[in-house]
Tab-separated table of C-alpha atoms and ligand atoms in Angstrom:
chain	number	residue	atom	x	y	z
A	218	UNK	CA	-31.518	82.353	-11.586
A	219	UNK	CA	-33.311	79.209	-10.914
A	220	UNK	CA	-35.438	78.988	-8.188
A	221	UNK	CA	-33.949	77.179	-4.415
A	222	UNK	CA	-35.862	73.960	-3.647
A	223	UNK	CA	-37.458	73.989	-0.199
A	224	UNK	CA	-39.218	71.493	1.991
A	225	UNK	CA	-41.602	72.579	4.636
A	226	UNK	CA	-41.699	70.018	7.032
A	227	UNK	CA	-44.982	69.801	8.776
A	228	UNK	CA	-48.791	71.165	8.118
A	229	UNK	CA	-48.801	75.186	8.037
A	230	UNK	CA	-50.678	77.985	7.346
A	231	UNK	CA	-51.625	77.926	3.521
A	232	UNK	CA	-50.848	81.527	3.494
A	233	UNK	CA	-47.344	81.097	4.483
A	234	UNK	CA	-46.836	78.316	1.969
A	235	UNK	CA	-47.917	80.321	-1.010
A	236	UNK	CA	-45.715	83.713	0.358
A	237	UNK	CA	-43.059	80.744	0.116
A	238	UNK	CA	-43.500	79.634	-2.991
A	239	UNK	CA	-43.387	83.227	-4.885
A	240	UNK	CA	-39.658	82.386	-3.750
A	241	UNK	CA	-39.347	78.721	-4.094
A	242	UNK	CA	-40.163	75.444	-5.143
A	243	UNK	CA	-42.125	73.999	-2.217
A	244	UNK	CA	-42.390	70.677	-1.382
A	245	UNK	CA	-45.299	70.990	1.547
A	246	UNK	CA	-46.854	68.420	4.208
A	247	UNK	CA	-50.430	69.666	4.320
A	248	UNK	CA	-50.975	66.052	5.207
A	249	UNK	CA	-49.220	66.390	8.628
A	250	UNK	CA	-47.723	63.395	8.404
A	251	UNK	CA	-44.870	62.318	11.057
A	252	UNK	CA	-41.493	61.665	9.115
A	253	UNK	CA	-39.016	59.237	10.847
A	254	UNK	CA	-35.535	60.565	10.305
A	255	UNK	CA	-34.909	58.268	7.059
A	256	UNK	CA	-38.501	59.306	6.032
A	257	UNK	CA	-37.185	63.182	6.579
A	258	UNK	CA	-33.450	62.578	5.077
A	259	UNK	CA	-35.153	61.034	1.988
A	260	UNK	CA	-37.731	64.046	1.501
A	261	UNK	CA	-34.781	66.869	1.837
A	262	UNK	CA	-32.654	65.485	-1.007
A	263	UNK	CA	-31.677	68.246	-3.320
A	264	UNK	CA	-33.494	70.379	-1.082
A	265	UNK	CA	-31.724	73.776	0.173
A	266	UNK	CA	-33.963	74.903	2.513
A	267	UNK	CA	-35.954	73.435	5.127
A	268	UNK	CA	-39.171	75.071	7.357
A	269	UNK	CA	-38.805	72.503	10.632
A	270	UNK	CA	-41.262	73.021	13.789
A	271	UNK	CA	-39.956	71.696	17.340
A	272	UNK	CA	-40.198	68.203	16.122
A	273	UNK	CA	-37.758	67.314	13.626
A	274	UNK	CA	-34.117	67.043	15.061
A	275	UNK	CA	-31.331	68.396	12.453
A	276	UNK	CA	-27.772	66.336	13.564
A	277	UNK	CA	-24.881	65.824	12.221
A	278	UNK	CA	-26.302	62.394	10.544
A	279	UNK	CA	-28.827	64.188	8.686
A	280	UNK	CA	-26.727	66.943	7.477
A	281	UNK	CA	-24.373	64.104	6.147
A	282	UNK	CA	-27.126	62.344	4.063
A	283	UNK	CA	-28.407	65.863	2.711
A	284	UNK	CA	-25.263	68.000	1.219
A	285	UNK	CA	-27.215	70.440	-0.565
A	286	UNK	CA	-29.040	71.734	2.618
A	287	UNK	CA	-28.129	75.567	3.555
A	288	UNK	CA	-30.624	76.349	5.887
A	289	UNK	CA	-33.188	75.323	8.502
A	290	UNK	CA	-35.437	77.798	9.841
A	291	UNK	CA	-37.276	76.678	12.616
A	292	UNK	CA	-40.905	77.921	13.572
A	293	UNK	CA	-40.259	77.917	17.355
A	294	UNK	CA	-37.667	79.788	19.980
A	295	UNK	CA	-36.511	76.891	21.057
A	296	UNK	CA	-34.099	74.804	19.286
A	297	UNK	CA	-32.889	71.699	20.864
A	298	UNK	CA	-34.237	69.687	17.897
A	299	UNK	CA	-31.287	71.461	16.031
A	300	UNK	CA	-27.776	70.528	16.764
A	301	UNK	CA	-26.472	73.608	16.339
A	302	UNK	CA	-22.715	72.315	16.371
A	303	UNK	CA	-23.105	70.178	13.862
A	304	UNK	CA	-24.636	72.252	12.054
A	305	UNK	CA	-21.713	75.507	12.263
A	306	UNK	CA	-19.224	72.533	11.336
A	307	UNK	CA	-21.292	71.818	7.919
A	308	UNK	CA	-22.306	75.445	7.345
A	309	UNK	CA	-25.713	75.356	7.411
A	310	UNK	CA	-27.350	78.144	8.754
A	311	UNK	CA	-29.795	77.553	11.626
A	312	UNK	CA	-32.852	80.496	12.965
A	313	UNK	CA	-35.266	80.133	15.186
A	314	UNK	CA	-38.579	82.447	15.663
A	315	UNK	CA	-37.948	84.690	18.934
A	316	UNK	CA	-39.909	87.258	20.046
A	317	UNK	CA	-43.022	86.914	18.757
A	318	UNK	CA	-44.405	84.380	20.737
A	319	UNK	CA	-42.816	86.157	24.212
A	320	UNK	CA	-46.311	87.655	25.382
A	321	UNK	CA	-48.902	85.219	24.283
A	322	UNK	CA	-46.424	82.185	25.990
A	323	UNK	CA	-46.244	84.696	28.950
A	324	UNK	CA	-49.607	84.438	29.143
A	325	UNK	CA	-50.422	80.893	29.023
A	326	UNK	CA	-47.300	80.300	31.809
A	327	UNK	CA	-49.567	82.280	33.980
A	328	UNK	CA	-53.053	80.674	33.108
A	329	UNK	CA	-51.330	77.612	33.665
A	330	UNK	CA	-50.102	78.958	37.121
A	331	UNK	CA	-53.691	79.757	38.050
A	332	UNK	CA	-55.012	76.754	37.028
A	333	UNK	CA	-52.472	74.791	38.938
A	334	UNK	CA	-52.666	76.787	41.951
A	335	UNK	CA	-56.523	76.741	41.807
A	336	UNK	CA	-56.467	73.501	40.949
A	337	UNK	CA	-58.890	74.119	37.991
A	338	UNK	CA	-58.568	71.038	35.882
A	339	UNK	CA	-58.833	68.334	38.976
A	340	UNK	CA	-62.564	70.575	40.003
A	341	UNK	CA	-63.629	70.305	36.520
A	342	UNK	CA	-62.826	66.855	35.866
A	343	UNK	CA	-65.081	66.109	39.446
A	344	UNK	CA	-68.017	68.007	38.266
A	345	UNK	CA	-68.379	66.518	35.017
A	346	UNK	CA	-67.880	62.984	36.603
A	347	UNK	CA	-71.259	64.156	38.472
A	348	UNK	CA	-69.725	64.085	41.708
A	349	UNK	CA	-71.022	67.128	43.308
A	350	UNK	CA	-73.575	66.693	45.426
A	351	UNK	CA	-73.029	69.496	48.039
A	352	UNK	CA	-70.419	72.644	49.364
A	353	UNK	CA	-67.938	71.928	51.762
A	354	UNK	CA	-65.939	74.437	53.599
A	355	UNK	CA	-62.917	72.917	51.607
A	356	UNK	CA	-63.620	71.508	49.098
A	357	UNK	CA	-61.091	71.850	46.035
A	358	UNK	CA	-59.095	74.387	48.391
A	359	UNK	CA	-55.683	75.598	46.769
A	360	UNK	CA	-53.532	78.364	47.270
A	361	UNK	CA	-53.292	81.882	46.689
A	362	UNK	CA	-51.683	84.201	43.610
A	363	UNK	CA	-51.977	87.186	45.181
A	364	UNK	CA	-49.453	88.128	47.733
A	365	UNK	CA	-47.520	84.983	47.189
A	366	UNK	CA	-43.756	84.366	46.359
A	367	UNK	CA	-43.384	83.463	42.289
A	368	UNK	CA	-40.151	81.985	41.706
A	369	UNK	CA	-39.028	82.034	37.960
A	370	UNK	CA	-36.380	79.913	36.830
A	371	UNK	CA	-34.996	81.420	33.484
A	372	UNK	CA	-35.222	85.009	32.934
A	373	UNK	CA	-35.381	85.301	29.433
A	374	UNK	CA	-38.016	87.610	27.675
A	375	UNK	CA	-40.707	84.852	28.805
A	376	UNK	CA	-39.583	84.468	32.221
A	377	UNK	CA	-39.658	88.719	32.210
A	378	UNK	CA	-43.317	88.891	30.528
A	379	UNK	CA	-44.571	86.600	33.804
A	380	UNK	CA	-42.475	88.751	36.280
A	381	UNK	CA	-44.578	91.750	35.148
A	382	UNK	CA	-47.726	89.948	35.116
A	383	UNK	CA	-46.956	88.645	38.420
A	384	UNK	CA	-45.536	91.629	39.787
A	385	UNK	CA	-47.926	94.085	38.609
A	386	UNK	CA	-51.288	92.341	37.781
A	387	UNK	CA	-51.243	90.212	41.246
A	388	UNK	CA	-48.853	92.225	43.885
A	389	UNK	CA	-46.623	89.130	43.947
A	390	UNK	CA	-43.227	89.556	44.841
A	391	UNK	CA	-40.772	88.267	42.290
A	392	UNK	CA	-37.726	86.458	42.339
A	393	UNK	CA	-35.657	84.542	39.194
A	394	UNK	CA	-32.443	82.536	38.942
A	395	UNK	CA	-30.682	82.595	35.650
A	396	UNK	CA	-27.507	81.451	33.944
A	397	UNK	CA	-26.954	85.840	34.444
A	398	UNK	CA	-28.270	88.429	36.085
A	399	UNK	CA	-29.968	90.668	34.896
A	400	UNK	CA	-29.126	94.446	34.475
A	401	UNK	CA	-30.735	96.943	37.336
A	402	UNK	CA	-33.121	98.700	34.668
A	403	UNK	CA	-34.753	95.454	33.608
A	404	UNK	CA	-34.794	93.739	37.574
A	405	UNK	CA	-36.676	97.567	38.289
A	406	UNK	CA	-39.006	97.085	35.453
A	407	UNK	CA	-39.986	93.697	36.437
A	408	UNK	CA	-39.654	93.972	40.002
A	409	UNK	CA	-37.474	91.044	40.396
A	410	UNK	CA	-34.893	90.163	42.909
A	411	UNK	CA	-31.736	87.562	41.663
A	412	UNK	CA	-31.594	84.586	44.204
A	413	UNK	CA	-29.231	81.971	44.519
A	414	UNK	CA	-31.158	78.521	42.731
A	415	UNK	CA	-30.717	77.095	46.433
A	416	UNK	CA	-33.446	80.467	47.245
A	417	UNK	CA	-35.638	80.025	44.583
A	418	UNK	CA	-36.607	76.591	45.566
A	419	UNK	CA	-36.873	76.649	49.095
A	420	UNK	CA	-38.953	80.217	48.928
A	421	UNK	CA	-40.992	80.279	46.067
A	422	UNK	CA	-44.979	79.535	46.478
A	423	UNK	CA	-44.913	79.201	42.783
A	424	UNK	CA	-42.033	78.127	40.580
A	425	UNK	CA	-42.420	78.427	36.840
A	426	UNK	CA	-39.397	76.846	34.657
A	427	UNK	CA	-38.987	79.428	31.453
A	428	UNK	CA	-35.297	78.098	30.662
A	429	UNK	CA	-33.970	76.446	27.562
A	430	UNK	CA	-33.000	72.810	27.523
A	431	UNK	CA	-29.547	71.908	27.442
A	432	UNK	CA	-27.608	69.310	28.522
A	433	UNK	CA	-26.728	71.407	31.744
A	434	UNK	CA	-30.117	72.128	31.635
A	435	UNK	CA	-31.391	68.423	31.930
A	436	UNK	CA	-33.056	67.390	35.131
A	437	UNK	CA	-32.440	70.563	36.825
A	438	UNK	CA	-35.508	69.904	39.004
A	439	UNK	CA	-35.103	66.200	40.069
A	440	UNK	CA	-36.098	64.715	43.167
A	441	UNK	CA	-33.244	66.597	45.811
A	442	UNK	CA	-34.101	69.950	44.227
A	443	UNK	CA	-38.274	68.953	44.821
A	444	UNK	CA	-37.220	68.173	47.945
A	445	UNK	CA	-36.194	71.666	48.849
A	446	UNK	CA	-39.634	73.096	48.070
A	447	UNK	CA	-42.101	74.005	50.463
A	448	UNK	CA	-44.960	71.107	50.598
A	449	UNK	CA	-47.276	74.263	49.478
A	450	UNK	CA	-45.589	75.345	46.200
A	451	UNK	CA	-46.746	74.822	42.821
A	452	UNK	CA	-44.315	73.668	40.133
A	453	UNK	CA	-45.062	74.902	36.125
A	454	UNK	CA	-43.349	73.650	33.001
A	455	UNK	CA	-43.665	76.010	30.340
A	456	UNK	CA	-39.526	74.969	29.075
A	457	UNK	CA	-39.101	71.577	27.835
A	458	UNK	CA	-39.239	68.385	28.538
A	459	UNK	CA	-36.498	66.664	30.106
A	460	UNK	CA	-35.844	69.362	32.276
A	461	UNK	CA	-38.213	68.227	34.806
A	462	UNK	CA	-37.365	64.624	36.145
A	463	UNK	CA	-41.143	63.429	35.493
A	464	UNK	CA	-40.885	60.017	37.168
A	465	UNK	CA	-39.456	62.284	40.001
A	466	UNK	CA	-42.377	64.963	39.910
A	467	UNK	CA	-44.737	62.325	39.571
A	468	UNK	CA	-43.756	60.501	42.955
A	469	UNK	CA	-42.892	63.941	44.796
A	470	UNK	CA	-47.072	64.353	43.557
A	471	UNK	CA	-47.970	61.841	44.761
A	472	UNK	CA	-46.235	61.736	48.450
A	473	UNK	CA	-47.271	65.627	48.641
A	474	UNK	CA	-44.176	66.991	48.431
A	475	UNK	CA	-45.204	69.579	46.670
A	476	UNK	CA	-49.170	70.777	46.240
A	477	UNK	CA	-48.892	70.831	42.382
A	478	UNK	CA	-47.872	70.941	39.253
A	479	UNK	CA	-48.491	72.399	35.572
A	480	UNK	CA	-46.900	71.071	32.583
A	481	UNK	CA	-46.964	71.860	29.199
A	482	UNK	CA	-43.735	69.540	28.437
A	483	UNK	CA	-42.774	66.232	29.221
A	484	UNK	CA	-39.638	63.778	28.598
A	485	UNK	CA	-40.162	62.348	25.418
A	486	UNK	CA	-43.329	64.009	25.012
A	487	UNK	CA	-45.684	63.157	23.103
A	488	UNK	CA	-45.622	60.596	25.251
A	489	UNK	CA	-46.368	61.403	28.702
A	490	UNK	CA	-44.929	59.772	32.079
A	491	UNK	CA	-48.146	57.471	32.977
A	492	UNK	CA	-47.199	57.808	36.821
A	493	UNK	CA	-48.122	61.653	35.595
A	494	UNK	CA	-51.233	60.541	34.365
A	495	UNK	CA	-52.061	59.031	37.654
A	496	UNK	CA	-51.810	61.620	39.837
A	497	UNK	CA	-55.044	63.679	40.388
A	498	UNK	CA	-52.842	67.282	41.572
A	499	UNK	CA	-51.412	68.022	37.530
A	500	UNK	CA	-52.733	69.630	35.040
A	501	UNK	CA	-51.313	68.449	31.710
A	502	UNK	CA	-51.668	70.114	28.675
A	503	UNK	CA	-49.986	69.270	25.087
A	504	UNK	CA	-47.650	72.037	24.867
A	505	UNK	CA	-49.946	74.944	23.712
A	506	UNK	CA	-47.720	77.596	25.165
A	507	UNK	CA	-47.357	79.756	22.062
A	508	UNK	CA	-50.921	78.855	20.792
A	509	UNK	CA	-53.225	81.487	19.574
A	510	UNK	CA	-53.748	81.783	16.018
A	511	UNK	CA	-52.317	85.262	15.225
A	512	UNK	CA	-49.202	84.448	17.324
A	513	UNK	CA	-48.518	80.889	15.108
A	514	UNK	CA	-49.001	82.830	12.109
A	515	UNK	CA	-46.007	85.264	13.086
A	516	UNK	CA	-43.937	82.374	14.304
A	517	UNK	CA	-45.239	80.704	11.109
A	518	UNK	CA	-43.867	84.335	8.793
A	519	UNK	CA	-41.157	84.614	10.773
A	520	UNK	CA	-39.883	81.084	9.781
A	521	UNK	CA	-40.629	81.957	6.394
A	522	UNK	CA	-39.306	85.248	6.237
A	523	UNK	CA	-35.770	83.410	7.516
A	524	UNK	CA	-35.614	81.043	4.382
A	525	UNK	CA	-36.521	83.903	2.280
A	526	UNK	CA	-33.900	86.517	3.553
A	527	UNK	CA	-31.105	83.857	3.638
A	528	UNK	CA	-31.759	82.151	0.349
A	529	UNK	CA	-32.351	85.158	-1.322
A	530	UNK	CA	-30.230	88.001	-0.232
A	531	UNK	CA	-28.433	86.039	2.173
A	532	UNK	CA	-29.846	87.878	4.703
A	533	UNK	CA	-31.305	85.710	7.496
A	534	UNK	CA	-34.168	88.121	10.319
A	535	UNK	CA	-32.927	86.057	13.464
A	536	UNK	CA	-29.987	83.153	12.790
A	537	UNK	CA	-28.486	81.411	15.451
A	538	UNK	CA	-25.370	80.589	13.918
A	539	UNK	CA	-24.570	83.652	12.529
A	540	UNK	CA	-20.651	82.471	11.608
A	541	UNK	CA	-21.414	80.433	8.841
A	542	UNK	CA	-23.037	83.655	7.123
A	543	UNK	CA	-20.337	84.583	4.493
A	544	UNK	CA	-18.200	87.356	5.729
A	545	UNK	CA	-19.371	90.690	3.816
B	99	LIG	C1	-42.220	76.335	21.728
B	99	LIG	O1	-42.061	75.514	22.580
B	99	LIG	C2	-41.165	77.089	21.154
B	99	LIG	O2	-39.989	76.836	21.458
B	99	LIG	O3	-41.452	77.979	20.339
């Protein structure tokens, strides 16, 4: 049987290109180059298969330009890059790479929180500008971890991996808002009460955004629901961009509606909101949730390990689409 044609479309680990190509022909991007769509629809002719990251979006256009494509396997959880509609209604097969990023993303989400709430980055940025001459009694004051209220919007397996931290490692006292609730076992094992959105924002000290974007998910905190926080709380982006309002975070910054904020993601990122770039109380960082080596090399595998099951044995590890799998 002749071998499927892939393309993998951005710079990965040369490891997971050669474990590829025992399966495939690979056409690879070690160059890291940035396709435009045309650029991307032109380079996945006769192609079957295609490794994406976050970046390249997979619509109905592009499915229409390239009928040979079965399968995109992207090398993230989240997946609004793919239209995932479109693609059911052409048959081609999307996954995603769950799980093995939940702890290390966990992680950062809660570095990011300290940071924020600390206000690491604007302290650093101050000494190495040579501006410390002296202590002051307040000088860089923020507010605390410990004790405090953490809000978590999203309680997905993210959203649960900071509820533990939170809970456990810093005695705070957890509450979430999600599309569900969760069942009793799992709001026991991460101590974590289920508040009504209107709760979450007007009690949490910190509020860290762990949901996926969505349409419905799009500007869920704009400038009314900043307005409901306390003039203390931290906000932190770990999600995506867009569902932040950043010209709206940027002013409620700015006017002190809020102490702070921590973003990984931005609208349109990445490009960044200059107002965002303006404002001293933000630390900004180019979304390196998921970023330790050994944790991109299992997103990396798992990506992999989705072309190879599907185009092989038909047998994808974690589709998304799961109906345009041939029935058995
Ligand atoms: C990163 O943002 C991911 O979705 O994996």
């Amino acid at each position: 049987m002749s071998k499927s044609n892939i393309l993998i479309a951005r710079a990965v680990f040369p490891e997971v290109i050669a474990k590829l190509a025992q399966h495939f022909d690979v056409d690879s991007n070690q160059t890291d180059q940035v396709w435009t769509p045309a650029q991307l629809i032109a380079k996945l002719q006769g192609k079957q298969g295609v490794f994406t990251t976050g970046s390249e979006r997979i619509d109905g256009a592009l499915l229409a330009a390239c009928p040979a494509l079965k399968v995109c396997a992207n090398m993230a959880v989240g997946y609004n890059n793919f239209d995932l509609e479109a693609m059911t209604a052409a048959g081609v097969l999307a996954t995603n790479a769950p799980d093995v990023l939940t702890e290390t993303t966990a992680d950062f989400g809660f570095a990011l929180l300290m940071a924020t709430a600390r206000r690491m980055a604007e302290a650093e940025h101050f000494l190495r500008a040579g501006q410390w001459s002296k202590w002051s009694y307040d000088m860089f004051a923020g507010s605390d971890i410990h004790g405090s209220t953490l809000g978590i919007l999203g309680m997905g397996r993210i959203g649960q991996g900071i509820a533990r931290r939170g809970a456990l490692g810093f005695g705070m006292k957890v509450i979430y808002h999600n599309r569900s609730r969760l069942d009793a076992a799992t709001e026991a094992e991460c101590q974590a009460r289920y508040v009504s959105k209107e709760e979450l924002l007007g009690s949490a000290d910190h509020l860290v955004l762990v949901l996926p974007y969505s349409a419905s998910s799009h500007h869920a905190i704009g400038a009314a629901e900043l307005a409901q926080m306390k003039p203390s709380a931290t906000l932190i982006n770990i999600a995506r961009g867009g569902i932040v309002d950043d010209a709206a975070l940027a002013l409620a910054l700015r006017n002190k509606t809020i102490a702070a904020a921590g973003l990984d993601v931005f609208e349109g990122e990445p490009k960044v909101h200059p107002d965002l770039l303006g404002v001293p109380n933000v630390v900004l960082t180019p979304h390196i949730a998921s970023a330790t080596l050994p944790t991109r090399l299992a997103m990396a595998n798992l990506a992999a390990d989705n072309l190879i099951g599907f185009l092989t044995q038909g047998k994808p590890l974690t589709p998304l689409n799961p109906e345009v799998l041939p029935k058995p």
